[in-house]
mmCIF file of C-alpha atoms in Angstrom:
data_model
loop_
_atom_site.group_PDB
_atom_site.id
_atom_site.type_symbol
_atom_site.label_atom_id
_atom_site.label_comp_id
_atom_site.label_asym_id
_atom_site.label_seq_id
_atom_site.Cartn_x
_atom_site.Cartn_y
_atom_site.Cartn_z
ATOM 1 C CA MET A 1296 108.101 78.835 97.457
ATOM 2 C CA GLN A 1297 108.596 79.498 101.178
ATOM 3 C CA ILE A 1298 108.490 82.512 103.450
ATOM 4 C CA SER A 1299 111.956 83.469 104.648
ATOM 5 C CA LYS A 1300 111.016 86.375 106.917
ATOM 6 C CA ALA A 1301 108.004 88.357 108.165
ATOM 7 C CA ILE A 1302 108.290 91.840 109.636
ATOM 8 C CA LEU A 1303 105.840 94.507 110.775
ATOM 9 C CA ILE A 1304 106.240 97.869 109.044
ATOM 10 C CA ASP A 1305 103.749 100.515 110.099
ATOM 11 C CA LYS A 1306 100.342 98.764 109.808
ATOM 12 C CA SER A 1307 101.383 96.062 107.347
ATOM 13 C CA ILE A 1308 103.160 92.727 107.395
ATOM 14 C CA VAL A 1309 105.953 92.499 104.822
ATOM 15 C CA LEU A 1310 106.820 88.978 103.726
ATOM 16 C CA ARG A 1311 110.154 88.145 102.190
ATOM 17 C CA TRP A 1312 110.179 84.996 100.091
ATOM 18 C CA THR A 1313 112.991 82.570 99.361
ATOM 19 C CA ASP A 1314 113.194 83.831 95.773
ATOM 20 C CA GLY A 1315 113.928 87.358 97.043
ATOM 21 C CA ALA A 1316 110.470 88.808 96.318
ATOM 22 C CA GLU A 1317 108.555 90.887 98.861
ATOM 23 C CA THR A 1318 104.793 91.190 99.297
ATOM 24 C CA VAL A 1319 102.858 93.533 101.575
ATOM 25 C CA TYR A 1320 99.720 92.616 103.526
ATOM 26 C CA PRO A 1321 97.825 95.300 105.486
ATOM 27 C CA CYS A 1322 97.169 94.094 109.030
ATOM 28 C CA LEU A 1323 93.436 94.822 108.906
ATOM 29 C CA TRP A 1324 93.206 92.784 105.689
ATOM 30 C CA LEU A 1325 94.958 89.861 107.410
ATOM 31 C CA ARG A 1326 92.655 90.057 110.443
ATOM 32 C CA ASP A 1327 89.589 90.202 108.193
ATOM 33 C CA ASN A 1328 90.816 87.117 106.317
ATOM 34 C CA ASP A 1329 91.952 85.108 109.329
ATOM 35 C CA PRO A 1330 90.979 81.466 108.577
ATOM 36 C CA GLY A 1331 89.106 81.446 111.879
ATOM 37 C CA ALA A 1332 86.941 84.330 110.682
ATOM 38 C CA PHE A 1333 84.893 81.955 108.519
ATOM 39 C CA HIS A 1334 82.273 79.382 109.464
ATOM 40 C CA PRO A 1335 83.800 75.910 108.961
ATOM 41 C CA ASP A 1336 80.696 74.505 107.245
ATOM 42 C CA THR A 1337 79.214 77.384 105.254
ATOM 43 C CA ARG A 1338 82.593 79.051 104.493
ATOM 44 C CA GLU A 1339 80.930 82.415 105.086
ATOM 45 C CA ARG A 1340 82.644 85.185 107.051
ATOM 46 C CA ILE A 1341 81.455 85.431 110.655
ATOM 47 C CA PHE A 1342 84.045 87.974 111.823
ATOM 48 C CA ASP A 1343 82.626 91.402 112.735
ATOM 49 C CA LEU A 1344 84.973 93.960 111.177
ATOM 50 C CA LEU A 1345 83.791 96.666 113.580
ATOM 51 C CA SER A 1346 84.787 94.542 116.590
ATOM 52 C CA VAL A 1347 88.431 95.601 116.178
ATOM 53 C CA ASP A 1348 90.174 98.900 115.706
ATOM 54 C CA SER A 1349 91.108 99.815 112.138
ATOM 55 C CA THR A 1350 94.727 100.230 113.282
ATOM 56 C CA ILE A 1351 94.993 96.694 114.684
ATOM 57 C CA THR A 1352 98.423 95.021 114.522
ATOM 58 C CA PRO A 1353 99.453 91.554 115.729
ATOM 59 C CA GLN A 1354 101.189 91.129 119.081
ATOM 60 C CA GLY A 1355 103.262 88.253 117.801
ATOM 61 C CA ILE A 1356 104.689 87.399 114.350
ATOM 62 C CA SER A 1357 106.453 84.190 113.390
ATOM 63 C CA VAL A 1358 107.125 81.846 110.482
ATOM 64 C CA ASP A 1359 107.116 78.075 110.892
ATOM 65 C CA GLY A 1360 110.415 76.240 110.543
ATOM 66 C CA GLU A 1361 109.905 75.309 106.884
ATOM 67 C CA GLY A 1362 108.533 78.666 105.789
ATOM 68 C CA GLN A 1363 105.184 77.127 104.904
ATOM 69 C CA SER A 1364 103.028 79.291 107.168
ATOM 70 C CA LEU A 1365 102.781 82.762 108.676
ATOM 71 C CA MET A 1366 101.566 82.759 112.274
ATOM 72 C CA LEU A 1367 100.064 85.839 113.909
ATOM 73 C CA GLN A 1368 98.838 86.465 117.427
ATOM 74 C CA TRP A 1369 96.032 89.023 117.371
ATOM 75 C CA PRO A 1370 95.170 91.010 120.513
ATOM 76 C CA ASP A 1371 91.433 90.246 120.297
ATOM 77 C CA ILE A 1372 91.629 86.427 120.160
ATOM 78 C CA GLU A 1373 93.562 83.807 122.138
ATOM 79 C CA GLN A 1374 94.136 81.290 119.358
ATOM 80 C CA GLN A 1375 97.035 81.889 117.006
ATOM 81 C CA SER A 1376 96.053 82.561 113.387
ATOM 82 C CA VAL A 1377 97.845 80.458 110.771
ATOM 83 C CA TYR A 1378 98.089 81.605 107.133
ATOM 84 C CA PRO A 1379 99.489 79.036 104.646
ATOM 85 C CA ALA A 1380 102.250 80.417 102.427
ATOM 86 C CA LEU A 1381 100.561 79.176 99.240
ATOM 87 C CA TRP A 1382 97.324 80.903 100.208
ATOM 88 C CA LEU A 1383 99.172 84.153 100.906
ATOM 89 C CA LYS A 1384 100.947 83.961 97.552
ATOM 90 C CA GLU A 1385 97.695 83.444 95.640
ATOM 91 C CA HIS A 1386 95.518 85.908 97.554
ATOM 92 C CA ARG A 1387 97.691 88.920 98.183
ATOM 93 C CA PRO A 1388 96.085 92.373 97.754
ATOM 94 C CA GLY A 1389 96.281 93.643 94.195
ATOM 95 C CA LEU A 1390 96.276 90.153 92.693
ATOM 96 C CA MET A 1391 93.039 88.907 91.182
ATOM 97 C CA LEU A 1392 92.107 85.444 92.364
ATOM 98 C CA LYS A 1393 92.627 82.710 89.780
ATOM 99 C CA ASP A 1394 89.385 81.889 87.995
ATOM 100 C CA ALA A 1395 89.055 78.905 85.660
ATOM 101 C CA SER A 1396 86.028 80.508 83.997
ATOM 102 C CA LEU A 1397 87.937 83.559 82.759
ATOM 103 C CA VAL A 1398 88.644 83.163 79.051
ATOM 104 C CA GLU A 1399 89.624 85.656 76.373
ATOM 105 C CA PRO A 1400 86.818 86.056 73.809
ATOM 106 C CA VAL A 1401 87.725 84.929 70.299
ATOM 107 C CA LEU A 1402 86.016 87.241 67.811
ATOM 108 C CA TRP A 1403 84.691 85.917 64.518
ATOM 109 C CA THR A 1404 82.973 86.991 61.316
ATOM 110 C CA ALA A 1405 81.300 84.841 58.666
ATOM 111 C CA TRP A 1406 82.477 81.391 59.593
ATOM 112 C CA SER A 1407 81.254 78.510 57.553
ATOM 113 C CA GLU A 1408 78.773 76.318 59.380
ATOM 114 C CA THR A 1409 81.470 73.737 60.118
ATOM 115 C CA ASP A 1410 83.635 76.324 61.922
ATOM 116 C CA ILE A 1411 81.243 76.587 64.864
ATOM 117 C CA PRO A 1412 82.653 74.480 67.741
ATOM 118 C CA ARG A 1413 80.686 71.243 68.053
ATOM 119 C CA HIS A 1414 80.414 68.852 70.972
ATOM 120 C CA SER A 1415 78.901 65.417 71.478
ATOM 121 C CA ALA A 1416 75.880 65.280 73.777
ATOM 122 C CA SER A 1417 76.803 61.830 75.087
ATOM 123 C CA GLU A 1418 80.326 62.975 75.965
ATOM 124 C CA ILE A 1419 79.079 66.149 77.651
ATOM 125 C CA LEU A 1420 76.674 64.128 79.788
ATOM 126 C CA THR A 1421 79.160 61.422 80.806
ATOM 127 C CA ASP A 1422 82.605 63.039 80.880
ATOM 128 C CA PRO A 1423 83.338 66.036 83.145
ATOM 129 C CA ALA A 1424 86.290 67.119 80.966
ATOM 130 C CA SER A 1425 84.031 67.185 77.896
ATOM 131 C CA MET A 1426 81.445 69.230 79.774
ATOM 132 C CA GLN A 1427 84.139 71.696 80.831
ATOM 133 C CA GLY A 1428 85.475 71.949 77.276
ATOM 134 C CA PHE A 1429 81.974 72.604 75.947
ATOM 135 C CA LEU A 1430 81.342 75.344 78.509
ATOM 136 C CA LEU A 1431 84.724 77.008 77.934
ATOM 137 C CA ASN A 1432 84.188 77.037 74.167
ATOM 138 C CA THR A 1433 80.755 78.566 74.678
ATOM 139 C CA LEU A 1434 82.341 81.366 76.711
ATOM 140 C CA ARG A 1435 85.287 81.754 74.345
ATOM 141 C CA TYR A 1436 83.416 81.899 71.030
ATOM 142 C CA GLY A 1437 79.977 82.841 72.281
ATOM 143 C CA ILE A 1438 78.412 79.929 70.389
ATOM 144 C CA THR A 1439 78.609 76.130 70.212
ATOM 145 C CA ILE A 1440 76.488 73.325 68.794
ATOM 146 C CA VAL A 1441 75.688 70.144 70.708
ATOM 147 C CA GLN A 1442 75.175 67.109 68.476
ATOM 148 C CA GLY A 1443 73.554 63.730 68.964
ATOM 149 C CA LEU A 1444 70.664 64.594 71.268
ATOM 150 C CA GLU A 1445 67.851 62.102 71.534
ATOM 151 C CA GLN A 1446 64.559 62.940 69.827
ATOM 152 C CA SER A 1447 62.765 64.002 72.982
ATOM 153 C CA ASP A 1448 61.974 67.303 74.639
ATOM 154 C CA ALA A 1449 63.773 66.206 77.801
ATOM 155 C CA ALA A 1450 67.070 65.503 76.021
ATOM 156 C CA GLY A 1451 67.864 69.172 75.462
ATOM 157 C CA LEU A 1452 66.738 70.140 78.942
ATOM 158 C CA ASP A 1453 69.123 67.629 80.495
ATOM 159 C CA ILE A 1454 72.174 69.553 79.247
ATOM 160 C CA GLY A 1455 71.077 72.750 80.977
ATOM 161 C CA ALA A 1456 70.107 70.894 84.140
ATOM 162 C CA ARG A 1457 73.735 69.750 84.491
ATOM 163 C CA ILE A 1458 74.852 73.401 84.444
ATOM 164 C CA GLY A 1459 72.392 75.328 86.593
ATOM 165 C CA PRO A 1460 68.786 76.459 87.011
ATOM 166 C CA MET A 1461 66.857 77.696 84.013
ATOM 167 C CA ARG A 1462 66.182 81.412 83.921
ATOM 168 C CA ASN A 1463 62.497 82.327 84.031
ATOM 169 C CA SER A 1464 60.944 85.152 81.996
ATOM 170 C CA ASN A 1465 57.517 86.289 80.868
ATOM 171 C CA PHE A 1466 57.781 83.535 78.233
ATOM 172 C CA GLY A 1467 58.279 80.897 80.938
ATOM 173 C CA SER A 1468 61.391 78.925 81.857
ATOM 174 C CA VAL A 1469 61.030 76.711 78.748
ATOM 175 C CA PHE A 1470 59.508 77.903 75.483
ATOM 176 C CA ASP A 1471 58.670 76.446 72.082
ATOM 177 C CA VAL A 1472 59.786 78.391 69.011
ATOM 178 C CA ILE A 1473 57.125 77.505 66.464
ATOM 179 C CA SER A 1474 54.757 79.368 64.197
ATOM 180 C CA LYS A 1475 51.674 80.173 66.293
ATOM 181 C CA PRO A 1476 48.324 81.795 65.603
ATOM 182 C CA ASP A 1477 48.004 85.208 67.307
ATOM 183 C CA PRO A 1478 51.729 85.411 68.235
ATOM 184 C CA ASN A 1479 52.986 87.835 70.902
ATOM 185 C CA ASN A 1480 56.550 87.711 69.552
ATOM 186 C CA LEU A 1481 58.029 87.723 66.052
ATOM 187 C CA ALA A 1482 59.865 84.492 66.877
ATOM 188 C CA TYR A 1483 56.466 82.782 66.862
ATOM 189 C CA THR A 1484 55.833 83.616 63.219
ATOM 190 C CA SER A 1485 57.211 82.014 60.060
ATOM 191 C CA GLY A 1486 58.631 85.216 58.622
ATOM 192 C CA HIS A 1487 62.213 86.429 58.424
ATOM 193 C CA LEU A 1488 63.495 87.304 61.888
ATOM 194 C CA PRO A 1489 66.217 89.994 61.811
ATOM 195 C CA LEU A 1490 69.339 89.607 63.921
ATOM 196 C CA HIS A 1491 68.718 90.581 67.529
ATOM 197 C CA THR A 1492 69.436 89.762 71.159
ATOM 198 C CA ASP A 1493 66.636 88.509 73.375
ATOM 199 C CA LEU A 1494 64.901 90.555 76.044
ATOM 200 C CA PRO A 1495 66.997 93.744 76.223
ATOM 201 C CA ASN A 1496 63.877 95.191 77.851
ATOM 202 C CA GLN A 1497 64.615 93.118 80.968
ATOM 203 C CA GLU A 1498 66.562 94.621 83.873
ATOM 204 C CA THR A 1499 69.130 91.855 83.305
ATOM 205 C CA PRO A 1500 68.871 90.236 79.866
ATOM 206 C CA PRO A 1501 69.305 86.443 79.799
ATOM 207 C CA ALA A 1502 72.883 85.303 79.351
ATOM 208 C CA PHE A 1503 73.013 81.989 77.479
ATOM 209 C CA GLN A 1504 70.261 80.665 75.265
ATOM 210 C CA PHE A 1505 69.868 76.951 74.531
ATOM 211 C CA LEU A 1506 67.795 76.060 71.444
ATOM 212 C CA HIS A 1507 67.179 72.357 70.888
ATOM 213 C CA CYS A 1508 66.058 71.505 67.362
ATOM 214 C CA ILE A 1509 63.151 69.062 67.567
ATOM 215 C CA ALA A 1510 62.256 69.325 63.863
ATOM 216 C CA ASN A 1511 63.448 71.479 60.980
ATOM 217 C CA ASP A 1512 62.348 69.944 57.694
ATOM 218 C CA ALA A 1513 60.399 72.934 56.388
ATOM 219 C CA GLU A 1514 61.757 74.851 53.439
ATOM 220 C CA GLY A 1515 63.847 77.783 54.708
ATOM 221 C CA GLY A 1516 64.300 78.458 58.412
ATOM 222 C CA GLU A 1517 68.094 78.774 58.470
ATOM 223 C CA SER A 1518 69.425 80.143 61.759
ATOM 224 C CA LEU A 1519 71.540 83.298 61.496
ATOM 225 C CA TYR A 1520 74.272 84.384 63.917
ATOM 226 C CA CYS A 1521 76.567 87.405 64.209
ATOM 227 C CA ASP A 1522 79.305 88.206 66.732
ATOM 228 C CA GLY A 1523 78.202 91.483 68.308
ATOM 229 C CA PHE A 1524 81.557 91.856 70.065
ATOM 230 C CA HIS A 1525 83.280 91.814 66.671
ATOM 231 C CA ILE A 1526 80.892 94.487 65.363
ATOM 232 C CA ALA A 1527 81.647 96.607 68.439
ATOM 233 C CA ALA A 1528 85.408 96.138 67.972
ATOM 234 C CA GLU A 1529 85.144 97.233 64.334
ATOM 235 C CA LEU A 1530 83.230 100.348 65.336
ATOM 236 C CA ARG A 1531 85.663 101.197 68.121
ATOM 237 C CA GLN A 1532 88.580 100.997 65.705
ATOM 238 C CA HIS A 1533 87.119 102.529 62.549
ATOM 239 C CA LYS A 1534 84.141 104.638 63.704
ATOM 240 C CA PRO A 1535 84.959 105.819 67.241
ATOM 241 C CA LYS A 1536 82.216 108.464 67.298
ATOM 242 C CA THR A 1537 79.603 105.853 66.413
ATOM 243 C CA PHE A 1538 81.002 103.569 69.112
ATOM 244 C CA GLU A 1539 80.877 106.398 71.652
ATOM 245 C CA LEU A 1540 77.232 107.206 70.924
ATOM 246 C CA LEU A 1541 76.115 103.576 71.039
ATOM 247 C CA SER A 1542 78.020 102.908 74.270
ATOM 248 C CA LYS A 1543 77.048 106.067 76.158
ATOM 249 C CA ILE A 1544 73.479 106.921 75.136
ATOM 250 C CA PRO A 1545 70.805 104.622 76.611
ATOM 251 C CA ILE A 1546 67.702 103.900 74.562
ATOM 252 C CA PRO A 1547 64.338 102.482 75.661
ATOM 253 C CA PHE A 1548 63.446 98.838 75.089
ATOM 254 C CA ARG A 1549 59.920 97.634 75.721
ATOM 255 C CA PHE A 1550 57.919 94.417 75.478
ATOM 256 C CA GLN A 1551 54.169 94.601 75.899
ATOM 257 C CA ASP A 1552 51.260 92.248 75.416
ATOM 258 C CA ASP A 1553 47.945 91.710 77.199
ATOM 259 C CA ASP A 1554 49.706 90.549 80.376
ATOM 260 C CA THR A 1555 53.000 92.439 80.590
ATOM 261 C CA ASP A 1556 54.644 95.795 79.956
ATOM 262 C CA ILE A 1557 58.368 95.375 80.655
ATOM 263 C CA ARG A 1558 60.749 98.264 79.959
ATOM 264 C CA CYS A 1559 64.403 99.107 80.419
ATOM 265 C CA HIS A 1560 66.795 101.829 79.245
ATOM 266 C CA ARG A 1561 70.291 100.723 78.252
ATOM 267 C CA PRO A 1562 72.956 101.498 75.629
ATOM 268 C CA VAL A 1563 73.359 99.201 72.636
ATOM 269 C CA ILE A 1564 76.969 98.566 73.687
ATOM 270 C CA ALA A 1565 77.687 98.147 77.409
ATOM 271 C CA LEU A 1566 81.219 98.530 78.750
ATOM 272 C CA GLY A 1567 82.830 96.816 81.726
ATOM 273 C CA GLU A 1568 85.023 98.381 84.383
ATOM 274 C CA ASN A 1569 88.129 98.202 82.204
ATOM 275 C CA GLY A 1570 86.389 99.633 79.146
ATOM 276 C CA SER A 1571 85.990 96.290 77.386
ATOM 277 C CA VAL A 1572 82.658 95.428 75.780
ATOM 278 C CA SER A 1573 80.559 93.465 78.273
ATOM 279 C CA MET A 1574 77.234 93.277 76.430
ATOM 280 C CA VAL A 1575 75.548 94.074 73.142
ATOM 281 C CA ALA A 1576 71.804 94.761 73.381
ATOM 282 C CA TRP A 1577 70.195 94.989 69.968
ATOM 283 C CA ASN A 1578 66.548 94.419 69.185
ATOM 284 C CA ALA A 1579 65.090 96.861 66.680
ATOM 285 C CA HIS A 1580 61.581 95.439 67.077
ATOM 286 C CA LEU A 1581 61.639 96.010 70.849
ATOM 287 C CA ALA A 1582 63.260 99.452 70.701
ATOM 288 C CA GLY A 1583 60.950 102.181 71.965
ATOM 289 C CA GLU A 1584 60.755 105.797 70.880
ATOM 290 C CA PHE A 1585 64.200 107.335 71.267
ATOM 291 C CA ASP A 1586 64.021 109.873 74.072
ATOM 292 C CA MET A 1587 67.512 111.344 74.184
ATOM 293 C CA ASP A 1588 68.056 115.109 73.856
ATOM 294 C CA GLU A 1589 66.627 116.284 70.540
ATOM 295 C CA ARG A 1590 69.972 117.888 69.658
ATOM 296 C CA ILE A 1591 71.614 114.483 69.270
ATOM 297 C CA VAL A 1592 68.697 112.490 67.823
ATOM 298 C CA ASP A 1593 69.849 112.778 64.208
ATOM 299 C CA GLU A 1594 73.449 111.975 65.136
ATOM 300 C CA TYR A 1595 72.308 108.978 67.153
ATOM 301 C CA TYR A 1596 70.142 107.692 64.325
ATOM 302 C CA GLU A 1597 73.175 107.790 62.056
ATOM 303 C CA ALA A 1598 75.124 105.648 64.532
ATOM 304 C CA TYR A 1599 72.172 103.297 65.015
ATOM 305 C CA ARG A 1600 71.741 102.855 61.268
ATOM 306 C CA THR A 1601 75.462 102.164 60.904
ATOM 307 C CA PHE A 1602 75.202 99.304 63.397
ATOM 308 C CA MET A 1603 72.103 97.974 61.636
ATOM 309 C CA ALA A 1604 73.827 98.082 58.240
ATOM 310 C CA MET A 1605 76.801 96.111 59.570
ATOM 311 C CA LEU A 1606 74.433 93.357 60.701
ATOM 312 C CA ARG A 1607 73.256 92.986 57.112
ATOM 313 C CA ASP A 1608 76.762 92.579 55.731
ATOM 314 C CA PRO A 1609 77.044 88.919 54.640
ATOM 315 C CA SER A 1610 80.678 88.891 55.757
ATOM 316 C CA GLN A 1611 79.497 89.227 59.374
ATOM 317 C CA VAL A 1612 76.797 86.534 59.427
ATOM 318 C CA VAL A 1613 76.883 82.746 59.823
ATOM 319 C CA SER A 1614 73.950 80.756 58.425
ATOM 320 C CA VAL A 1615 73.195 77.331 59.920
ATOM 321 C CA LYS A 1616 70.418 74.899 59.038
ATOM 322 C CA LEU A 1617 69.959 73.158 62.378
ATOM 323 C CA LYS A 1618 69.121 69.469 62.208
ATOM 324 C CA ALA A 1619 66.860 67.509 64.510
ATOM 325 C CA GLY A 1620 68.941 66.348 67.462
ATOM 326 C CA GLU A 1621 71.219 69.405 67.424
ATOM 327 C CA MET A 1622 71.183 72.197 69.978
ATOM 328 C CA VAL A 1623 72.786 75.585 69.520
ATOM 329 C CA VAL A 1624 74.006 77.364 72.653
ATOM 330 C CA PHE A 1625 74.980 81.015 72.423
ATOM 331 C CA ASP A 1626 75.755 84.063 74.531
ATOM 332 C CA ASN A 1627 72.661 86.242 74.257
ATOM 333 C CA ARG A 1628 74.620 89.268 75.490
ATOM 334 C CA ARG A 1629 77.141 88.893 72.695
ATOM 335 C CA VAL A 1630 75.855 86.863 69.734
ATOM 336 C CA LEU A 1631 72.906 88.202 67.778
ATOM 337 C CA HIS A 1632 70.605 85.591 66.302
ATOM 338 C CA GLY A 1633 67.904 85.548 63.663
ATOM 339 C CA ARG A 1634 66.167 83.306 61.158
ATOM 340 C CA SER A 1635 65.363 83.208 57.480
ATOM 341 C CA GLN A 1636 61.738 82.846 56.448
ATOM 342 C CA PHE A 1637 60.308 79.338 56.430
ATOM 343 C CA PHE A 1638 57.184 77.856 54.900
ATOM 344 C CA PRO A 1639 55.042 75.821 57.328
ATOM 345 C CA ASN A 1640 53.154 74.141 54.489
ATOM 346 C CA THR A 1641 56.399 72.379 53.437
ATOM 347 C CA GLY A 1642 57.245 70.796 56.801
ATOM 348 C CA ASN A 1643 57.777 71.433 60.504
ATOM 349 C CA ARG A 1644 60.159 73.771 62.314
ATOM 350 C CA HIS A 1645 60.206 73.357 66.079
ATOM 351 C CA LEU A 1646 62.881 74.537 68.507
ATOM 352 C CA LYS A 1647 62.640 74.215 72.282
ATOM 353 C CA GLY A 1648 64.500 76.880 74.195
ATOM 354 C CA TYR A 1649 65.553 78.047 77.625
ATOM 355 C CA TYR A 1650 68.109 80.361 79.249
ATOM 356 C CA VAL A 1651 70.895 79.759 81.770
ATOM 357 C CA ASP A 1652 72.584 82.648 83.561
ATOM 358 C CA ARG A 1653 76.296 83.358 83.191
ATOM 359 C CA VAL A 1654 77.016 83.028 86.906
ATOM 360 C CA ASP A 1655 75.747 79.446 86.852
ATOM 361 C CA MET A 1656 77.806 78.515 83.798
ATOM 362 C CA GLU A 1657 80.927 80.053 85.339
ATOM 363 C CA SER A 1658 80.218 78.287 88.632
ATOM 364 C CA ARG A 1659 80.000 74.918 86.881
ATOM 365 C CA ILE A 1660 83.335 75.534 85.113
ATOM 366 C CA ARG A 1661 85.045 76.333 88.429
ATOM 367 C CA LEU A 1662 83.666 73.208 90.075
ATOM 368 C CA LEU A 1663 84.693 71.036 87.127
ATOM 369 C CA SER A 1664 88.211 72.499 87.188
ATOM 370 C CA ASN A 1665 88.594 71.317 90.787
ATOM 371 C CA GLN A 1666 87.762 67.691 89.984
#
């Protein structure tokens, strides 16, 4: 599509396109986004917005002969600014920039184990399209399983290293989920681990958790998963008052041991700018003493118990017995995870885990989409 005409109206440039459409670009916006306003190597803006008047308009306006570019002569610079038509069409004010990492979440309930999207480790590591498909499915469903990893600690780490840096926490950047003497976390016991999200006590909870199964031949030890976004959607539709309380009232979360005391207040259900659910933070064993106004404590407990009861509904939970060489990857701000009891005297259960932030996963998807 080409530009057929460009005219100045008040403090904006109005473009007329060959298909008859019109788009409006404020002059200050165009000056701020002049291609010459960015460093050619770093791609960072070097233009000082306060160096021009807020009412700036171009002294000259023209369109190249084929309608492929808008050319403006600004009063503060000698060189003519050239704006490609395609760039103007894709970046006009009011239009969100295309983003390959934006996917619509697919909500789920009690899938069978085989319903969880599965991807081959060898294909992920050797084929960019397979890596992109794996990452998109992880965003879309909140959970995937990687199969065919080698029997080494490094094999699981290699997947994350292809995506971005590992997120550090008070448990380290890499951690072993095994039964330990004197544990500082319930994950390091052999008992039943209720559904939860990790580290809601952190200022920013980790986004994606990677758990590589090194060994899992003990009796028991099935992994449990639940789509927190689906739970939130059910509450919003059928129990709006419960949804309102859980999304508006922050509660305290706290982790403490001999070395740390990390606390944060946040609601169980966090909402984004458009009102959609952006995060579920649920960890009953890290929840502190509720400190909201005493007049709503009983009402809040009712909502909290409702959420807890839904997590125990078998129709909401997927049970998976991970095998050695498999790695589950899930959205820790969406998918709750837990574990059935296992018996260490019957065999070994050893998972190696780490976190990768959402921004790094989204960045990798964008880069792969450009290949």
